[in-house]
Amino acid sequence: MPKLDLTAPSIDLTRTICDIPSVSDDETALADLIHEAVLALPHLEVYRDGDTIVARTNLGRSQRVAIAGHIDTVPINDNVPTRDVAIDGEPFIWGRGTVDMKAGVAVQLKLAHDLADPRVDLTWMWYDHEEVDADLNGLTRLARTRPDLFEADFAILGEPSNGTVEGGCNGNLRAIVRTHGVRAHSARAWIGENAIHKAAPVLARLADYRPRAILVDGLEYREGLNAVRIDGGIAGNVIPDLCEIEVNYRFAPSRSADEAVAHVKSVFDGFEVDVVDIAPGARPGLDAPLAQEFLAAVGGEPRPKYGWTDVARFSAMGVPAVNYGPGDPHLAHHDEERVPLAQIVDVERGLRAWLT
Amino acid sequence: MPKLDLTAPSIDLTRTICDIPSVSDDETALADLIHEAVLALPHLEVYRDGDTIVARTNLGRSQRVAIAGHIDTVPINDNVPTRDVAIDGEPFIWGRGTVDMKAGVAVQLKLAHDLADPRVDLTWMWYDHEEVDADLNGLTRLARTRPDLFEADFAILGEPSNGTVEGGCNGNLRAIVRTHGVRAHSARAWIGENAIHKAAPVLARLADYRPRAILVDGLEYREGLNAVRIDGGIAGNVIPDLCEIEVNYRFAPSRSADEAVAHVKSVFDGFEVDVVDIAPGARPGLDAPLAQEFLAAVGGEPRPKYGWTDVARFSAMGVPAVNYGPGDPHLAHHDEERVPLAQIVDVERGLRAWLT
């Protein structure tokens, strides 16, 4: 494996790190390269925990900004290695991770190299397991072992936001809704009770559900409630006694975790509901002084972030945080994931201008 | 492995062959023992094809009766080896295969040994892979390679029927109903289309479906339409683009295969329906002269058979066929499968009396 060359342009760095597969649980090769590259930078103090790497300046500035990005991706689907493509004449890098979020990480690595003398102290964080259960997230681990590393006055997550500032994020809840029946031979179905048939009203409630759009601190958050998995059945001649529907609720940052749980339980009233994962959202936090400064420096109208991101983690720790990165979030996880070169350059320029 | 002792009582033979696991695709050990035991009987001509064994008398009688039983079982679930149990003072053999249908096979093996001089020629058939796809069924294979072995004036399948004659059988169809959507990140569900939500009306139609009961040649057949499997979903944060519902339709023997397909397609009108397995039913066939004689000899009121059995295969080949075996068909595939000793003895006595 060649070394990472942080003197290369961030566009080239994007191609390089996208071509190193790092699907969740398989981040070590990329983490090793990042670790090696930042260890070589004398202006940074480096800490590693598993496949999470933290690199900090210690210049005694009055303020500190944390800038973070996850290095894992969702599974590859014939979209690695990257390709250069043009759409309506505009150049893109196409492939898994280009949007979510290795272009953002490439910009961060480039700036971590270049900014030896920023106007605030910087804490760079590159972490593993963001695309899977919150329990496995590298920042969850780090928050337990080294909460001091999260101390900052403001945080920027490089999640894709089309190069504009996206404030806060929706919360994220997953739950299993279960229906139960009684097994029987399907030739004599009347002896049993079909658990899959009993799931009909669960799917009907999901199909009829009209998600809300909620204004929080001036930004409108769209919610969503979806089945993401359904599973039932034993054999082709057996009436099934269990059906499981996994639902995913994305909830506005004005709702607490408890309120989100209560809402899901009320939607599926009368059914067994088992919450398996919950991560509260984060209010936009755009009224913080550093956030205002940052907004003024990079320009554009701030927007709400729909997907859950680790801004919620910083927010819960009292650190105002926003998303700011290259790539269209609608293309995250998409097989045609692709990032415009211009956004990579713009985000690098925006961050560099504000930090120097 | 000890030899099978066909001089032992059929109750003991039931215990012995139930304690030799023979889940579909794993019948060889039991088939080998049966093969060896019947090869030792000079009054039988023996033919083997895979794990299917055919043993025939050739006494020049004017009529021939085929008597058949499958030697495979559905998967074991902590119910092998067998145990002797008593319920309300009545003795049972409990365990996988006792009902479906090794007690019936034990009676057949016993009579194959004892009846060297029956009043009709006999064709005994013990076969594999009955509990899985019709394509894999040992008799499907044999009907292709040696159709001559099916020639008979009447056939008796030893499928569990509580020791009474059950005529004909329902047909059996399996189909996949599919709904399609568009994948998207679940944080922005409005970009995609949820295939699981689209399955709501499929489950609603199944839940609302009222199966018919249809009189065929004096016996009432209960139909059934059931989901036996449902499957959809990619990951906890992805809107799924596919949901599959496998349905099982048990249809009265008065419906043809084409009519059964048309019925299922009309129930799921508007959805993609893919028929994956179909086996037509069989009319009761109780008006055949040998059937009438047999009914008179064993006594009792004939009943309809709900489950699909290989009587349909004989029926389709022009051989009237009935089910007659020990065990309660409601307990077939049940983890508490158990056969009353008295029914094993009664069925052996009934067959022996008629055949000698």
PDB file of N, CA and C in Angstrom, chain A residues 215-287:
ATOM      1  N   LEU A 215     -40.655  23.087  12.121  1.00  0.00           N
ATOM      2  CA  LEU A 215     -39.737  24.223  12.125  1.00  0.00           C
ATOM      3  C   LEU A 215     -38.977  24.251  13.452  1.00  0.00           C
ATOM      4  N   VAL A 216     -37.655  24.201  13.369  1.00  0.00           N
ATOM      5  CA  VAL A 216     -36.829  24.263  14.587  1.00  0.00           C
ATOM      6  C   VAL A 216     -35.765  25.336  14.377  1.00  0.00           C
ATOM      7  N   ASP A 217     -35.814  26.393  15.219  1.00  0.00           N
ATOM      8  CA  ASP A 217     -34.866  27.505  15.114  1.00  0.00           C
ATOM      9  C   ASP A 217     -34.782  28.043  13.687  1.00  0.00           C
ATOM     10  N   GLY A 218     -35.945  28.093  13.025  1.00  0.00           N
ATOM     11  CA  GLY A 218     -35.971  28.694  11.691  1.00  0.00           C
ATOM     12  C   GLY A 218     -35.703  27.740  10.543  1.00  0.00           C
ATOM     13  N   LEU A 219     -35.287  26.495  10.825  1.00  0.00           N
ATOM     14  CA  LEU A 219     -35.060  25.529   9.736  1.00  0.00           C
ATOM     15  C   LEU A 219     -36.144  24.454   9.796  1.00  0.00           C
ATOM     16  N   GLU A 220     -36.598  24.004   8.605  1.00  0.00           N
ATOM     17  CA  GLU A 220     -37.689  23.033   8.568  1.00  0.00           C
ATOM     18  C   GLU A 220     -37.138  21.608   8.428  1.00  0.00           C
ATOM     19  N   TYR A 221     -37.459  20.766   9.403  1.00  0.00           N
ATOM     20  CA  TYR A 221     -36.996  19.371   9.407  1.00  0.00           C
ATOM     21  C   TYR A 221     -38.117  18.450   8.950  1.00  0.00           C
ATOM     22  N   ARG A 222     -37.842  17.625   7.931  1.00  0.00           N
ATOM     23  CA  ARG A 222     -38.823  16.636   7.475  1.00  0.00           C
ATOM     24  C   ARG A 222     -38.581  15.325   8.198  1.00  0.00           C
ATOM     25  N   GLU A 223     -39.641  14.801   8.775  1.00  0.00           N
ATOM     26  CA  GLU A 223     -39.527  13.512   9.452  1.00  0.00           C
ATOM     27  C   GLU A 223     -39.803  12.366   8.480  1.00  0.00           C
ATOM     28  N   GLY A 224     -39.649  11.138   8.950  1.00  0.00           N
ATOM     29  CA  GLY A 224     -39.958   9.966   8.127  1.00  0.00           C
ATOM     30  C   GLY A 224     -40.103   8.731   9.003  1.00  0.00           C
ATOM     31  N   LEU A 225     -41.036   7.866   8.637  1.00  0.00           N
ATOM     32  CA  LEU A 225     -41.221   6.599   9.360  1.00  0.00           C
ATOM     33  C   LEU A 225     -41.333   5.502   8.312  1.00  0.00           C
ATOM     34  N   ASN A 226     -40.373   4.589   8.310  1.00  0.00           N
ATOM     35  CA  ASN A 226     -40.297   3.591   7.249  1.00  0.00           C
ATOM     36  C   ASN A 226     -39.966   2.205   7.764  1.00  0.00           C
ATOM     37  N   ALA A 227     -40.566   1.206   7.106  1.00  0.00           N
ATOM     38  CA  ALA A 227     -40.087  -0.168   7.264  1.00  0.00           C
ATOM     39  C   ALA A 227     -38.767  -0.265   6.508  1.00  0.00           C
ATOM     40  N   VAL A 228     -37.751  -0.800   7.162  1.00  0.00           N
ATOM     41  CA  VAL A 228     -36.473  -1.023   6.477  1.00  0.00           C
ATOM     42  C   VAL A 228     -36.165  -2.515   6.352  1.00  0.00           C
ATOM     43  N   ARG A 229     -36.978  -3.358   7.012  1.00  0.00           N
ATOM     44  CA  ARG A 229     -36.804  -4.802   6.888  1.00  0.00           C
ATOM     45  C   ARG A 229     -38.107  -5.467   7.300  1.00  0.00           C
ATOM     46  N   ILE A 230     -38.431  -6.590   6.643  1.00  0.00           N
ATOM     47  CA  ILE A 230     -39.542  -7.420   7.109  1.00  0.00           C
ATOM     48  C   ILE A 230     -39.120  -8.860   6.923  1.00  0.00           C
ATOM     49  N   ASP A 231     -39.532  -9.696   7.844  1.00  0.00           N
ATOM     50  CA  ASP A 231     -39.001 -11.054   7.883  1.00  0.00           C
ATOM     51  C   ASP A 231     -40.019 -11.943   8.593  1.00  0.00           C
ATOM     52  N   GLY A 232     -40.382 -13.025   7.927  1.00  0.00           N
ATOM     53  CA  GLY A 232     -41.270 -13.997   8.557  1.00  0.00           C
ATOM     54  C   GLY A 232     -41.329 -15.251   7.716  1.00  0.00           C
ATOM     55  N   GLY A 233     -41.629 -16.388   8.354  1.00  0.00           N
ATOM     56  CA  GLY A 233     -41.791 -17.627   7.604  1.00  0.00           C
ATOM     57  C   GLY A 233     -40.809 -18.693   8.008  1.00  0.00           C
ATOM     58  N   ILE A 234     -41.286 -19.949   7.933  1.00  0.00           N
ATOM     59  CA  ILE A 234     -40.481 -21.090   8.380  1.00  0.00           C
ATOM     60  C   ILE A 234     -40.204 -22.030   7.214  1.00  0.00           C
ATOM     61  N   ALA A 235     -41.223 -22.392   6.476  1.00  0.00           N
ATOM     62  CA  ALA A 235     -41.074 -23.304   5.342  1.00  0.00           C
ATOM     63  C   ALA A 235     -42.295 -23.107   4.464  1.00  0.00           C
ATOM     64  N   GLY A 236     -42.219 -23.637   3.241  1.00  0.00           N
ATOM     65  CA  GLY A 236     -43.278 -23.432   2.256  1.00  0.00           C
ATOM     66  C   GLY A 236     -44.601 -24.066   2.630  1.00  0.00           C
ATOM     67  N   ASN A 237     -44.623 -24.934   3.661  1.00  0.00           N
ATOM     68  CA  ASN A 237     -45.871 -25.606   4.036  1.00  0.00           C
ATOM     69  C   ASN A 237     -46.201 -25.415   5.524  1.00  0.00           C
ATOM     70  N   VAL A 238     -45.702 -24.311   6.090  1.00  0.00           N
ATOM     71  CA  VAL A 238     -45.944 -24.061   7.514  1.00  0.00           C
ATOM     72  C   VAL A 238     -46.535 -22.660   7.696  1.00  0.00           C
ATOM     73  N   ILE A 239     -47.618 -22.572   8.459  1.00  0.00           N
ATOM     74  CA  ILE A 239     -48.184 -21.272   8.833  1.00  0.00           C
ATOM     75  C   ILE A 239     -47.220 -20.637   9.832  1.00  0.00           C
ATOM     76  N   PRO A 240     -46.707 -19.422   9.510  1.00  0.00           N
ATOM     77  CA  PRO A 240     -45.666 -18.826  10.355  1.00  0.00           C
ATOM     78  C   PRO A 240     -46.215 -18.264  11.663  1.00  0.00           C
ATOM     79  N   ASP A 241     -45.415 -18.399  12.711  1.00  0.00           N
ATOM     80  CA  ASP A 241     -45.854 -17.931  14.027  1.00  0.00           C
ATOM     81  C   ASP A 241     -45.200 -16.619  14.443  1.00  0.00           C
ATOM     82  N   LEU A 242     -44.370 -16.036  13.551  1.00  0.00           N
ATOM     83  CA  LEU A 242     -43.693 -14.782  13.904  1.00  0.00           C
ATOM     84  C   LEU A 242     -43.448 -13.965  12.647  1.00  0.00           C
ATOM     85  N   CYS A 243     -43.707 -12.661  12.746  1.00  0.00           N
ATOM     86  CA  CYS A 243     -43.303 -11.746  11.673  1.00  0.00           C
ATOM     87  C   CYS A 243     -42.673 -10.532  12.341  1.00  0.00           C
ATOM     88  N   GLU A 244     -41.532 -10.097  11.822  1.00  0.00           N
ATOM     89  CA  GLU A 244     -40.845  -8.936  12.382  1.00  0.00           C
ATOM     90  C   GLU A 244     -40.740  -7.843  11.325  1.00  0.00           C
ATOM     91  N   ILE A 245     -41.103  -6.648  11.707  1.00  0.00           N
ATOM     92  CA  ILE A 245     -40.967  -5.487  10.829  1.00  0.00           C
ATOM     93  C   ILE A 245     -40.034  -4.504  11.537  1.00  0.00           C
ATOM     94  N   GLU A 246     -38.892  -4.224  10.915  1.00  0.00           N
ATOM     95  CA  GLU A 246     -37.980  -3.244  11.498  1.00  0.00           C
ATOM     96  C   GLU A 246     -38.336  -1.886  10.915  1.00  0.00           C
ATOM     97  N   VAL A 247     -38.608  -0.928  11.796  1.00  0.00           N
ATOM     98  CA  VAL A 247     -38.973   0.408  11.325  1.00  0.00           C
ATOM     99  C   VAL A 247     -37.903   1.402  11.734  1.00  0.00           C
ATOM    100  N   ASN A 248     -37.758   2.425  10.894  1.00  0.00           N
ATOM    101  CA  ASN A 248     -36.767   3.468  11.120  1.00  0.00           C
ATOM    102  C   ASN A 248     -37.505   4.800  11.179  1.00  0.00           C
ATOM    103  N   TYR A 249     -37.405   5.472  12.319  1.00  0.00           N
ATOM    104  CA  TYR A 249     -38.083   6.763  12.495  1.00  0.00           C
ATOM    105  C   TYR A 249     -37.025   7.862  12.555  1.00  0.00           C
ATOM    106  N   ARG A 250     -37.123   8.795  11.628  1.00  0.00           N
ATOM    107  CA  ARG A 250     -36.250   9.976  11.623  1.00  0.00           C
ATOM    108  C   ARG A 250     -37.075  11.113  12.182  1.00  0.00           C
ATOM    109  N   PHE A 251     -36.639  11.666  13.312  1.00  0.00           N
ATOM    110  CA  PHE A 251     -37.491  12.643  14.006  1.00  0.00           C
ATOM    111  C   PHE A 251     -36.791  13.979  14.199  1.00  0.00           C
ATOM    112  N   ALA A 252     -37.620  15.038  14.153  1.00  0.00           N
ATOM    113  CA  ALA A 252     -37.110  16.410  14.221  1.00  0.00           C
ATOM    114  C   ALA A 252     -36.345  16.626  15.526  1.00  0.00           C
ATOM    115  N   PRO A 253     -35.339  17.514  15.499  1.00  0.00           N
ATOM    116  CA  PRO A 253     -34.511  17.716  16.695  1.00  0.00           C
ATOM    117  C   PRO A 253     -35.257  18.373  17.846  1.00  0.00           C
ATOM    118  N   SER A 254     -36.503  18.813  17.606  1.00  0.00           N
ATOM    119  CA  SER A 254     -37.288  19.365  18.719  1.00  0.00           C
ATOM    120  C   SER A 254     -37.931  18.262  19.552  1.00  0.00           C
ATOM    121  N   ARG A 255     -37.905  17.018  19.052  1.00  0.00           N
ATOM    122  CA  ARG A 255     -38.460  15.902  19.839  1.00  0.00           C
ATOM    123  C   ARG A 255     -37.336  15.253  20.649  1.00  0.00           C
ATOM    124  N   SER A 256     -37.637  14.922  21.895  1.00  0.00           N
ATOM    125  CA  SER A 256     -36.668  14.176  22.700  1.00  0.00           C
ATOM    126  C   SER A 256     -36.730  12.696  22.312  1.00  0.00           C
ATOM    127  N   ALA A 257     -35.726  11.956  22.770  1.00  0.00           N
ATOM    128  CA  ALA A 257     -35.721  10.507  22.539  1.00  0.00           C
ATOM    129  C   ALA A 257     -36.989   9.878  23.118  1.00  0.00           C
ATOM    130  N   ASP A 258     -37.374  10.293  24.320  1.00  0.00           N
ATOM    131  CA  ASP A 258     -38.579   9.730  24.945  1.00  0.00           C
ATOM    132  C   ASP A 258     -39.831  10.013  24.108  1.00  0.00           C
ATOM    133  N   GLU A 259     -39.896  11.242  23.593  1.00  0.00           N
ATOM    134  CA  GLU A 259     -41.056  11.590  22.760  1.00  0.00           C
ATOM    135  C   GLU A 259     -41.077  10.758  21.481  1.00  0.00           C
ATOM    136  N   ALA A 260     -39.889  10.520  20.930  1.00  0.00           N
ATOM    137  CA  ALA A 260     -39.821   9.718  19.700  1.00  0.00           C
ATOM    138  C   ALA A 260     -40.306   8.297  19.963  1.00  0.00           C
ATOM    139  N   VAL A 261     -39.860   7.722  21.079  1.00  0.00           N
ATOM    140  CA  VAL A 261     -40.292   6.359  21.436  1.00  0.00           C
ATOM    141  C   VAL A 261     -41.813   6.333  21.623  1.00  0.00           C
ATOM    142  N   ALA A 262     -42.334   7.333  22.331  1.00  0.00           N
ATOM    143  CA  ALA A 262     -43.776   7.379  22.587  1.00  0.00           C
ATOM    144  C   ALA A 262     -44.551   7.495  21.274  1.00  0.00           C
ATOM    145  N   HIS A 263     -44.014   8.268  20.337  1.00  0.00           N
ATOM    146  CA  HIS A 263     -44.701   8.440  19.049  1.00  0.00           C
ATOM    147  C   HIS A 263     -44.766   7.114  18.293  1.00  0.00           C
ATOM    148  N   VAL A 264     -43.620   6.420  18.218  1.00  0.00           N
ATOM    149  CA  VAL A 264     -43.593   5.142  17.483  1.00  0.00           C
ATOM    150  C   VAL A 264     -44.534   4.136  18.156  1.00  0.00           C
ATOM    151  N   LYS A 265     -44.516   4.118  19.488  1.00  0.00           N
ATOM    152  CA  LYS A 265     -45.406   3.178  20.190  1.00  0.00           C
ATOM    153  C   LYS A 265     -46.866   3.522  19.935  1.00  0.00           C
ATOM    154  N   SER A 266     -47.166   4.811  19.806  1.00  0.00           N
ATOM    155  CA  SER A 266     -48.568   5.165  19.563  1.00  0.00           C
ATOM    156  C   SER A 266     -48.970   4.817  18.131  1.00  0.00           C
ATOM    157  N   VAL A 267     -48.050   4.983  17.166  1.00  0.00           N
ATOM    158  CA  VAL A 267     -48.383   4.606  15.782  1.00  0.00           C
ATOM    159  C   VAL A 267     -48.707   3.111  15.713  1.00  0.00           C
ATOM    160  N   PHE A 268     -47.933   2.311  16.455  1.00  0.00           N
ATOM    161  CA  PHE A 268     -48.126   0.860  16.406  1.00  0.00           C
ATOM    162  C   PHE A 268     -48.852   0.346  17.649  1.00  0.00           C
ATOM    163  N   ASP A 269     -49.760   1.180  18.144  1.00  0.00           N
ATOM    164  CA  ASP A 269     -50.532   0.816  19.319  1.00  0.00           C
ATOM    165  C   ASP A 269     -51.199  -0.545  19.100  1.00  0.00           C
ATOM    166  N   GLY A 270     -51.108  -1.403  20.090  1.00  0.00           N
ATOM    167  CA  GLY A 270     -51.708  -2.727  19.979  1.00  0.00           C
ATOM    168  C   GLY A 270     -50.726  -3.782  19.512  1.00  0.00           C
ATOM    169  N   PHE A 271     -49.522  -3.367  19.103  1.00  0.00           N
ATOM    170  CA  PHE A 271     -48.500  -4.308  18.652  1.00  0.00           C
ATOM    171  C   PHE A 271     -47.298  -4.268  19.590  1.00  0.00           C
ATOM    172  N   GLU A 272     -46.537  -5.359  19.574  1.00  0.00           N
ATOM    173  CA  GLU A 272     -45.294  -5.413  20.344  1.00  0.00           C
ATOM    174  C   GLU A 272     -44.255  -4.547  19.630  1.00  0.00           C
ATOM    175  N   VAL A 273     -43.677  -3.574  20.344  1.00  0.00           N
ATOM    176  CA  VAL A 273     -42.679  -2.673  19.756  1.00  0.00           C
ATOM    177  C   VAL A 273     -41.432  -2.716  20.634  1.00  0.00           C
ATOM    178  N   ASP A 274     -40.298  -2.973  20.014  1.00  0.00           N
ATOM    179  CA  ASP A 274     -39.049  -3.132  20.751  1.00  0.00           C
ATOM    180  C   ASP A 274     -38.021  -2.170  20.140  1.00  0.00           C
ATOM    181  N   VAL A 275     -37.709  -1.082  20.857  1.00  0.00           N
ATOM    182  CA  VAL A 275     -36.743  -0.098  20.333  1.00  0.00           C
ATOM    183  C   VAL A 275     -35.343  -0.692  20.438  1.00  0.00           C
ATOM    184  N   VAL A 276     -34.616  -0.752  19.315  1.00  0.00           N
ATOM    185  CA  VAL A 276     -33.300  -1.395  19.321  1.00  0.00           C
ATOM    186  C   VAL A 276     -32.155  -0.406  19.192  1.00  0.00           C
ATOM    187  N   ASP A 277     -32.421   0.821  18.740  1.00  0.00           N
ATOM    188  CA  ASP A 277     -31.337   1.782  18.550  1.00  0.00           C
ATOM    189  C   ASP A 277     -31.966   3.168  18.541  1.00  0.00           C
ATOM    190  N   ILE A 278     -31.379   4.088  19.281  1.00  0.00           N
ATOM    191  CA  ILE A 278     -31.922   5.450  19.232  1.00  0.00           C
ATOM    192  C   ILE A 278     -30.786   6.451  19.395  1.00  0.00           C
ATOM    193  N   ALA A 279     -30.829   7.484  18.569  1.00  0.00           N
ATOM    194  CA  ALA A 279     -29.852   8.570  18.643  1.00  0.00           C
ATOM    195  C   ALA A 279     -30.630   9.864  18.471  1.00  0.00           C
ATOM    196  N   PRO A 280     -30.719  10.696  19.526  1.00  0.00           N
ATOM    197  CA  PRO A 280     -31.498  11.928  19.405  1.00  0.00           C
ATOM    198  C   PRO A 280     -30.881  12.863  18.363  1.00  0.00           C
ATOM    199  N   GLY A 281     -31.687  13.777  17.847  1.00  0.00           N
ATOM    200  CA  GLY A 281     -31.201  14.748  16.875  1.00  0.00           C
ATOM    201  C   GLY A 281     -30.455  15.894  17.546  1.00  0.00           C
ATOM    202  N   ALA A 282     -30.200  16.934  16.776  1.00  0.00           N
ATOM    203  CA  ALA A 282     -29.527  18.121  17.325  1.00  0.00           C
ATOM    204  C   ALA A 282     -30.187  19.351  16.742  1.00  0.00           C
ATOM    205  N   ARG A 283     -30.490  20.314  17.580  1.00  0.00           N
ATOM    206  CA  ARG A 283     -31.024  21.587  17.086  1.00  0.00           C
ATOM    207  C   ARG A 283     -29.932  22.263  16.253  1.00  0.00           C
ATOM    208  N   PRO A 284     -30.315  23.185  15.361  1.00  0.00           N
ATOM    209  CA  PRO A 284     -29.330  23.714  14.409  1.00  0.00           C
ATOM    210  C   PRO A 284     -28.110  24.367  15.057  1.00  0.00           C
ATOM    211  N   GLY A 285     -28.277  25.028  16.202  1.00  0.00           N
ATOM    212  CA  GLY A 285     -27.117  25.608  16.886  1.00  0.00           C
ATOM    213  C   GLY A 285     -26.446  26.743  16.135  1.00  0.00           C
ATOM    214  N   LEU A 286     -27.216  27.396  15.249  1.00  0.00           N
ATOM    215  CA  LEU A 286     -26.595  28.424  14.402  1.00  0.00           C
ATOM    216  C   LEU A 286     -26.485  29.775  15.096  1.00  0.00           C
ATOM    217  N   ASP A 287     -27.000  29.882  16.327  1.00  0.00           N
ATOM    218  CA  ASP A 287     -26.917  31.160  17.037  1.00  0.00           C
ATOM    219  C   ASP A 287     -25.616  31.298  17.820  1.00  0.00           C
TER     220      ASP A 287
END
